[in-house]
Amino acid sequence: MHDDLLARATAWLAEDPDADTRAELAKLIDAEDHAELTARFSGTLQFGTAGLRGELGAGPTRMNRSVVIRAAAGLAAYLKKQGTPHGDGTAGLVVIGYDARHKSRDFARDTAAVMTGAGLRAAVLPRPLPTPVLAFAIRHLGAVAGVEVTASHNPPRDNGYKVYLGDGSQIVPPADAEIAAEIDAVRSLDDVPRPETGWQTLDDSVLDAYLARTDAVLSPDSPRTARTVYTAMHGVGKDTLLAAFARAGFPEPVLVAEQAEPDPDFPTVAFPNPEEPGAMDLAFAKARETGPDLIIANDPDADRCAVAVHDGTDWRMLRGDEVGALLAAHLVTRGAHGTFAESIVSSSLLGRIAEKANLPYEETLTGFKWIARVEGLRYGYEEALGYCVDPEGVRDKDGITAALLITELASTLKASTSGSGSAAGGRTLLDLLDDLAVEHGLHATDQLSVRVEDLSLIDAAMHRLREQPPTRLADLAVTKAEDLTRGTDTLPPTDGLRYTLDGARVIVRPSGTEPKLKCYLEVVVPVTAHAALPEARAQATDLLTALKRDLSTAARI
């Protein structure tokens, strides 16, 4: 077994095109580091509906040029089997974008070379740009597919490979399995032609077209006065967001300088995710110094948007569900038509807002790959800070256009003196949240998220909950327990559990992109008037705390 492991590692080394990972692997082979080689060669990095995502390094279970070349070859083979989109024999176009992480540019160039070698056309975005620009470019250029090299908000050591088809949305089954089968069929990198030239590097015209499309997000006559503090979280969002805000006529955002420029090492944060503890500390400090109306944050590839507001004596992050409801209410006020959609782990408040407005509403499985495919979609969101506010432009979450729309809403409220806000200072996002709670009930959400090193712990927790489903949580009876692997009348099967309680809901699922078990909690407390909100919030907080405690006990996590 040991000899076989060394033989596989040596064979991988012989065709590895990257000097960095060759040197890394050669050291492991020379040292006969059996444990580390076993970890690197115990399987392959699996291609699924999230594409690829993993730790950078040598070997088939890591993200590296060899793995990316195989993935690109598999995608190219899949695309060629689909035929030409117009039936005219023209080679299909694949657009490739990338973020500023380690190796992202190399992975993008390798993908372009493989596509060109396979007889397809390839076009690479001019520099590291937000993921939504790539999603836009696919439809704008009439491409058959797109690839974004990004690990989004994962730790610095990770990278990833996200695949879109010609409709501009991410792949879903069965395309993922069909592409994976083509990847598995690649025997050797020597079998994959990779010419040095032949693909196109796009100019800024595609970015200009994306920015022009952002005009459609805002009302032509809306106020544009809200002042913002902005952090790019060491990612690629800054220049595009500043250009979009300038085009819209908003005040120039005050930047969090320490996090403004792309840096693949993300030096100021433990995890480059606005939801993680401490990630927004520098933005809060800048807001205390400058007194804006709101804080906007993007994650590193700028497809997510976080919002923070002044609350009492300090600043706090709004939950993704709160922003999702605010944007929905704003679109309803503007007279939006079409379907409102969200994933099952997001707050049920969106359904209440849509119903009151007589708009179609749909729930989907987790992920924008599902939300983006809802027929007649006008607005979609997911609690993990993802918002699709212009599906005709970008059929994916878009942190740039979401930032524009929430800033328009803040400006509109600021100009208003009606309702529960201060007549002197106008209204705020928090005032609107209060109004929504009184109108629809207080929908309070929280999450119990457990990060693990050993993935078997997640499997064990899911098994326990399936074998012994809880009958009471937070002293509320579980009225319905659903194993979502069996699917429902409206949802295809997925690895998850859903518990319905009297006035509460719990969903448990493994993360699709990180080594986490995620539990999504929601309680709904009726509210009779604005004066009753403090008591309702206290009740909701107590219920969420009890749900976390009891669920943790049931799952033993």
Coordinates of C-alpha atoms in Angstrom, one line a residue, residues 128-519:
P128 CA -9.9 40.3 -11.0
L129 CA -13.6 41.5 -10.9
P130 CA -16.7 40.7 -8.9
T131 CA -18.4 37.4 -9.6
P132 CA -21.6 39.1 -10.7
V133 CA -19.7 40.8 -13.5
L134 CA -18.9 37.3 -14.8
A135 CA -22.5 36.1 -14.3
F136 CA -23.7 39.2 -16.3
A137 CA -21.1 38.7 -19.0
I138 CA -22.3 35.2 -19.9
R139 CA -25.7 36.4 -21.0
H140 CA -24.4 39.7 -22.4
L141 CA -22.0 38.0 -24.7
G142 CA -24.2 35.0 -25.6
A143 CA -21.8 32.5 -24.1
V144 CA -22.6 28.8 -23.7
A145 CA -21.0 28.7 -20.2
G146 CA -19.0 30.7 -17.7
V147 CA -16.4 29.9 -15.1
E148 CA -15.6 32.0 -12.0
V149 CA -12.4 31.2 -10.2
T150 CA -13.2 32.1 -6.6
A151 CA -13.5 30.6 -3.1
S152 CA -15.9 33.5 -2.1
H153 CA -15.5 34.1 1.6
N154 CA -13.5 30.9 2.5
P155 CA -10.2 31.1 4.4
P156 CA -7.1 32.4 2.5
R157 CA -5.7 28.9 1.9
D158 CA -8.7 27.9 -0.2
N159 CA -9.7 28.5 -3.8
G160 CA -12.6 27.3 -6.0
Y161 CA -14.1 26.9 -9.4
K162 CA -17.8 27.9 -10.0
V163 CA -19.5 26.9 -13.3
Y164 CA -22.4 28.6 -15.0
L165 CA -24.3 27.5 -18.1
G166 CA -25.5 29.8 -20.9
D167 CA -28.6 31.0 -19.0
G168 CA -26.2 32.8 -16.6
S169 CA -27.1 30.7 -13.6
Q170 CA -25.0 28.1 -11.7
I171 CA -25.2 24.4 -12.7
V172 CA -27.8 22.1 -11.1
P173 CA -28.3 18.3 -11.5
P174 CA -28.0 16.5 -13.8
A175 CA -25.4 18.8 -15.4
D176 CA -23.1 18.6 -12.4
A177 CA -22.9 14.7 -12.5
E178 CA -22.5 14.8 -16.3
I179 CA -19.6 17.2 -16.1
A180 CA -18.1 15.2 -13.2
A181 CA -18.2 12.0 -15.3
E182 CA -16.3 13.8 -18.1
I183 CA -13.7 15.0 -15.6
D184 CA -13.3 11.4 -14.4
A185 CA -12.7 10.3 -18.0
V186 CA -9.6 12.5 -18.3
R187 CA -6.8 10.0 -18.0
S188 CA -3.7 12.2 -18.3
L189 CA -2.9 15.9 -18.6
D190 CA -0.9 14.9 -21.7
D191 CA -4.3 14.2 -23.3
V192 CA -5.5 17.7 -22.8
P193 CA -4.4 20.2 -25.5
R194 CA -3.4 23.6 -23.9
P195 CA -2.2 26.1 -26.5
E196 CA -0.3 29.1 -25.4
T197 CA -2.5 31.5 -27.3
G198 CA -5.9 31.7 -29.1
W199 CA -8.2 33.0 -26.4
Q200 CA -9.4 36.6 -25.9
T201 CA -8.7 38.9 -23.0
L202 CA -11.7 41.1 -22.8
D203 CA -11.5 44.9 -22.4
D204 CA -13.5 47.1 -20.0
S205 CA -16.5 47.2 -22.4
V206 CA -18.1 44.2 -20.6
L207 CA -17.6 46.0 -17.2
D208 CA -19.0 49.2 -18.7
A209 CA -22.1 47.2 -19.9
Y210 CA -22.5 45.8 -16.4
L211 CA -22.4 49.2 -14.9
A212 CA -24.8 50.6 -17.4
R213 CA -27.2 47.8 -16.5
T214 CA -27.2 48.9 -12.8
D215 CA -29.3 51.9 -14.0
A216 CA -32.2 49.5 -14.1
V217 CA -31.9 48.7 -10.4
L218 CA -32.9 52.2 -9.1
S219 CA -35.9 54.4 -9.6
P220 CA -35.2 57.3 -11.9
D221 CA -36.4 59.9 -9.5
S222 CA -35.3 58.4 -6.2
P223 CA -33.3 60.4 -3.6
R224 CA -29.6 59.6 -3.5
T225 CA -28.5 61.1 -0.2
A226 CA -27.6 58.3 2.1
R227 CA -23.9 58.3 3.2
T228 CA -22.1 55.0 3.5
V229 CA -18.9 53.5 4.9
Y230 CA -17.7 50.6 2.7
T231 CA -15.4 47.7 3.1
A232 CA -14.3 45.3 0.3
M233 CA -13.0 42.8 2.9
H234 CA -9.7 42.6 1.0
G235 CA -11.6 41.5 -2.1
V236 CA -12.3 42.7 -5.6
G237 CA -15.5 44.8 -5.0
K238 CA -14.1 48.3 -4.4
D239 CA -13.6 49.7 -7.8
T240 CA -16.8 48.3 -9.3
L241 CA -18.9 49.5 -6.3
L242 CA -17.4 52.9 -6.3
A243 CA -18.1 53.2 -10.1
A244 CA -21.7 52.1 -9.6
F245 CA -22.2 54.5 -6.7
A246 CA -20.7 57.4 -8.7
R247 CA -22.9 56.5 -11.7
A248 CA -26.0 56.5 -9.5
G249 CA -25.1 59.9 -7.9
F250 CA -24.8 58.6 -4.3
P251 CA -22.3 60.3 -2.0
E252 CA -18.9 58.7 -2.4
P253 CA -18.6 55.9 0.2
V254 CA -16.0 56.3 2.9
L255 CA -13.6 53.4 2.6
V256 CA -12.2 51.1 5.3
A257 CA -8.7 51.7 4.0
E258 CA -7.1 48.7 5.7
Q259 CA -9.5 46.3 3.8
A260 CA -10.0 48.3 0.6
E261 CA -7.4 46.7 -1.8
P262 CA -7.3 43.0 -2.9
D263 CA -5.1 40.9 -0.6
P264 CA -5.2 37.1 -0.9
D265 CA -3.9 36.7 2.7
F266 CA -6.8 38.7 4.2
P267 CA -4.5 40.0 7.0
T268 CA -7.1 41.9 9.1
V269 CA -9.7 39.1 9.4
A270 CA -9.7 35.5 10.7
F271 CA -12.3 34.6 8.0
P272 CA -13.1 37.1 5.2
N273 CA -16.8 36.8 5.7
P274 CA -18.8 39.8 7.0
E275 CA -20.9 37.3 9.1
E276 CA -17.9 36.1 11.1
P277 CA -17.1 37.6 14.5
G278 CA -14.7 40.5 14.2
A279 CA -14.8 40.8 10.5
M280 CA -16.7 44.1 10.6
D281 CA -14.8 45.7 13.5
L282 CA -12.8 48.0 11.3
A283 CA -15.9 49.1 9.5
F284 CA -17.7 49.8 12.8
A285 CA -14.7 51.9 13.9
K286 CA -14.8 53.9 10.7
A287 CA -18.5 54.5 11.1
R288 CA -18.1 55.7 14.7
E289 CA -15.5 58.1 13.4
T290 CA -17.5 59.4 10.4
G291 CA -21.2 59.0 11.3
P292 CA -22.7 57.6 8.0
D293 CA -26.3 56.5 7.5
L294 CA -25.3 52.8 7.0
I295 CA -22.3 50.5 6.5
I296 CA -22.0 48.4 3.3
A297 CA -19.7 45.4 3.1
N298 CA -19.0 42.9 0.3
D299 CA -17.4 39.5 0.7
P300 CA -14.1 39.0 -1.3
D301 CA -15.8 38.2 -4.6
A302 CA -18.5 40.8 -4.1
D303 CA -21.5 38.6 -4.7
R304 CA -22.7 39.0 -1.1
C305 CA -23.7 42.3 0.6
A306 CA -23.8 43.0 4.3
V307 CA -25.4 46.0 5.9
A308 CA -24.9 47.5 9.3
V309 CA -26.9 50.3 11.0
H310 CA -26.7 52.6 13.9
D311 CA -28.7 51.0 16.7
G312 CA -28.9 52.8 20.1
T313 CA -25.4 53.8 21.0
D314 CA -23.4 51.7 18.5
W315 CA -23.5 49.9 15.2
R316 CA -24.8 46.4 14.5
M317 CA -25.0 44.1 11.5
L318 CA -28.4 43.4 10.1
R319 CA -29.1 39.8 9.6
G320 CA -29.5 38.6 6.0
D321 CA -33.1 37.9 6.6
E322 CA -33.6 41.5 7.7
V323 CA -32.0 42.9 4.6
G324 CA -33.9 40.4 2.5
A325 CA -37.2 41.7 3.9
L326 CA -36.2 45.4 3.6
L327 CA -35.3 45.0 -0.1
A328 CA -38.6 43.1 -0.7
A329 CA -40.7 45.8 1.0
H330 CA -38.9 48.5 -1.0
L331 CA -39.5 46.7 -4.3
V332 CA -43.2 46.2 -3.4
T333 CA -43.5 50.0 -2.6
R334 CA -41.9 50.7 -6.0
G335 CA -44.6 48.5 -7.7
A336 CA -42.5 45.5 -8.6
H337 CA -44.2 42.7 -10.5
G338 CA -43.1 39.0 -10.8
T339 CA -42.2 36.2 -8.4
F340 CA -40.5 36.7 -5.1
A341 CA -38.4 33.7 -4.1
E342 CA -36.1 32.5 -1.4
S343 CA -34.4 29.3 -0.2
I344 CA -36.1 27.2 2.5
V345 CA -33.5 28.3 5.1
S346 CA -34.5 32.0 4.8
S347 CA -37.2 33.8 6.8
S348 CA -40.8 33.1 6.1
L349 CA -41.4 36.9 6.3
L350 CA -40.8 37.2 2.5
G351 CA -43.8 34.9 1.9
R352 CA -46.0 37.2 4.1
I353 CA -44.8 40.3 2.2
A354 CA -45.5 38.7 -1.2
E355 CA -48.9 37.5 -0.1
K356 CA -49.9 40.9 1.2
A357 CA -48.8 42.4 -2.2
N358 CA -50.6 39.7 -4.2
L359 CA -47.3 38.6 -5.7
P360 CA -46.3 35.0 -6.6
Y361 CA -43.9 33.4 -4.1
E362 CA -41.7 30.3 -4.2
E363 CA -39.4 28.5 -1.9
T364 CA -36.4 26.6 -3.3
L365 CA -33.6 24.5 -2.1
T366 CA -30.5 26.2 -0.7
G367 CA -28.4 28.1 -3.2
F368 CA -28.8 30.7 -5.9
K369 CA -28.5 27.9 -8.5
W370 CA -32.1 27.1 -7.5
I371 CA -33.4 30.6 -6.8
A372 CA -32.2 31.9 -10.2
R373 CA -34.3 29.3 -12.0
V374 CA -37.6 30.3 -10.5
E375 CA -39.9 31.1 -13.4
G376 CA -40.8 34.8 -13.7
L377 CA -38.3 35.7 -10.9
R378 CA -38.3 39.4 -9.9
Y379 CA -36.5 39.2 -6.6
G380 CA -34.7 36.4 -4.8
Y381 CA -32.6 36.3 -1.6
E382 CA -30.9 33.9 0.8
E383 CA -30.2 34.5 4.4
A384 CA -26.4 34.2 3.9
L385 CA -26.3 37.8 2.6
G386 CA -27.2 36.9 -1.0
Y387 CA -29.6 39.1 -3.0
C388 CA -30.7 39.0 -6.6
V389 CA -32.4 42.3 -7.3
D390 CA -32.1 42.4 -11.1
P391 CA -32.5 38.9 -12.5
E392 CA -32.7 40.2 -16.0
G393 CA -29.2 41.5 -15.6
V394 CA -27.6 39.0 -13.3
R395 CA -29.2 35.6 -12.5
D396 CA -27.2 35.2 -9.4
K397 CA -26.6 37.0 -6.1
D398 CA -25.0 40.4 -6.7
G399 CA -23.4 42.4 -3.9
I400 CA -23.0 45.5 -6.0
T401 CA -26.6 46.0 -7.1
A402 CA -27.9 44.9 -3.7
A403 CA -25.7 47.7 -2.2
L404 CA -27.2 50.2 -4.6
L405 CA -30.8 49.2 -3.8
I406 CA -30.4 49.2 0.0
T407 CA -28.7 52.6 -0.2
E408 CA -31.6 53.9 -2.3
L409 CA -34.0 52.6 0.4
A410 CA -32.0 54.3 3.1
S411 CA -32.1 57.5 1.1
T412 CA -35.8 57.2 0.6
L413 CA -36.5 56.6 4.3
K414 CA -34.1 59.5 5.2
A415 CA -36.2 61.9 3.1
S416 CA -39.5 60.7 4.7
T417 CA -41.0 62.2 7.9
S418 CA -44.1 59.9 8.1
G419 CA -44.7 56.9 10.3
S420 CA -42.7 55.9 13.3
G421 CA -39.5 57.7 12.5
S422 CA -38.3 61.1 13.8
A423 CA -39.8 64.0 12.0
A424 CA -36.6 65.9 12.3
G425 CA -34.2 63.2 11.1
G426 CA -36.3 61.2 8.8
R427 CA -36.8 57.4 9.0
T428 CA -34.3 54.6 9.1
L429 CA -34.0 51.0 8.0
L430 CA -34.8 50.0 11.6
D431 CA -38.0 52.0 11.5
L432 CA -39.1 50.1 8.5
L433 CA -38.2 46.8 10.1
D434 CA -40.5 47.8 13.1
D435 CA -43.3 48.5 10.6
L436 CA -42.9 45.1 9.0
A437 CA -43.0 43.4 12.4
V438 CA -46.2 45.1 13.4
E439 CA -47.8 44.3 10.0
H440 CA -46.7 40.7 9.7
G441 CA -45.5 39.6 13.1
L442 CA -41.9 39.7 14.4
H443 CA -39.9 37.2 12.4
A444 CA -36.7 36.6 14.3
T445 CA -34.0 34.3 12.9
D446 CA -30.7 32.9 14.2
Q447 CA -28.3 30.2 13.3
L448 CA -26.4 27.5 15.2
S449 CA -23.3 26.8 13.1
V450 CA -20.7 24.3 14.1
R451 CA -17.3 24.2 12.2
V452 CA -15.6 20.8 12.4
E453 CA -12.2 19.3 11.3
D454 CA -13.6 15.8 11.1
L455 CA -16.5 15.7 8.6
S456 CA -17.8 12.4 10.1
L457 CA -19.0 14.4 13.1
I458 CA -21.5 16.1 10.7
D459 CA -22.7 12.7 9.4
A460 CA -23.1 11.4 12.9
A461 CA -25.2 14.4 14.0
M462 CA -27.5 14.1 11.0
H463 CA -27.8 10.3 11.7
R464 CA -28.7 10.9 15.3
L465 CA -31.4 13.5 14.4
R466 CA -32.9 11.1 11.8
E467 CA -32.9 8.1 14.1
Q468 CA -34.2 10.1 17.1
P469 CA -36.0 13.2 15.9
P470 CA -36.8 15.7 18.7
T471 CA -40.4 15.9 19.8
R472 CA -40.1 19.2 21.7
L473 CA -37.7 22.1 21.3
A474 CA -37.7 25.3 23.4
D475 CA -40.8 23.8 25.2
L476 CA -42.7 23.9 21.9
A477 CA -44.1 20.7 20.4
V478 CA -42.6 19.6 17.1
T479 CA -45.8 19.3 15.0
K480 CA -44.0 18.1 11.8
A481 CA -40.6 16.5 11.2
E482 CA -39.5 16.1 7.6
D483 CA -36.4 14.3 6.2
L484 CA -35.7 16.3 3.1
T485 CA -33.7 13.5 1.5
R486 CA -37.1 12.2 0.5
G487 CA -38.1 15.5 -1.1
T488 CA -41.5 17.2 -0.7
D489 CA -44.4 18.1 -2.9
T490 CA -42.5 21.3 -4.0
L491 CA -38.8 20.4 -3.4
P492 CA -36.5 17.9 -4.9
P493 CA -34.5 15.7 -2.4
T494 CA -31.7 17.3 -0.4
D495 CA -29.6 16.4 2.6
G496 CA -31.6 18.2 5.3
L497 CA -34.1 18.0 8.1
R498 CA -37.0 20.4 8.8
Y499 CA -39.0 20.7 12.0
T500 CA -42.2 22.7 12.2
L501 CA -43.2 23.9 15.6
D502 CA -46.0 26.1 16.9
G503 CA -44.7 29.5 16.1
A504 CA -41.2 28.3 15.1
R505 CA -39.2 26.5 12.4
V506 CA -35.8 24.7 12.4
I507 CA -33.8 23.4 9.4
V508 CA -30.6 21.4 9.8
R509 CA -28.2 20.7 6.9
P510 CA -24.5 20.2 6.2
S511 CA -22.9 23.3 4.5
G512 CA -22.3 22.7 0.8
T513 CA -19.1 24.8 0.7
E514 CA -17.6 24.7 4.2
P515 CA -16.9 22.0 6.9
K516 CA -19.9 23.1 8.9
L517 CA -23.2 21.8 10.2
K518 CA -25.8 24.6 10.0
C519 CA -29.0 24.9 11.9

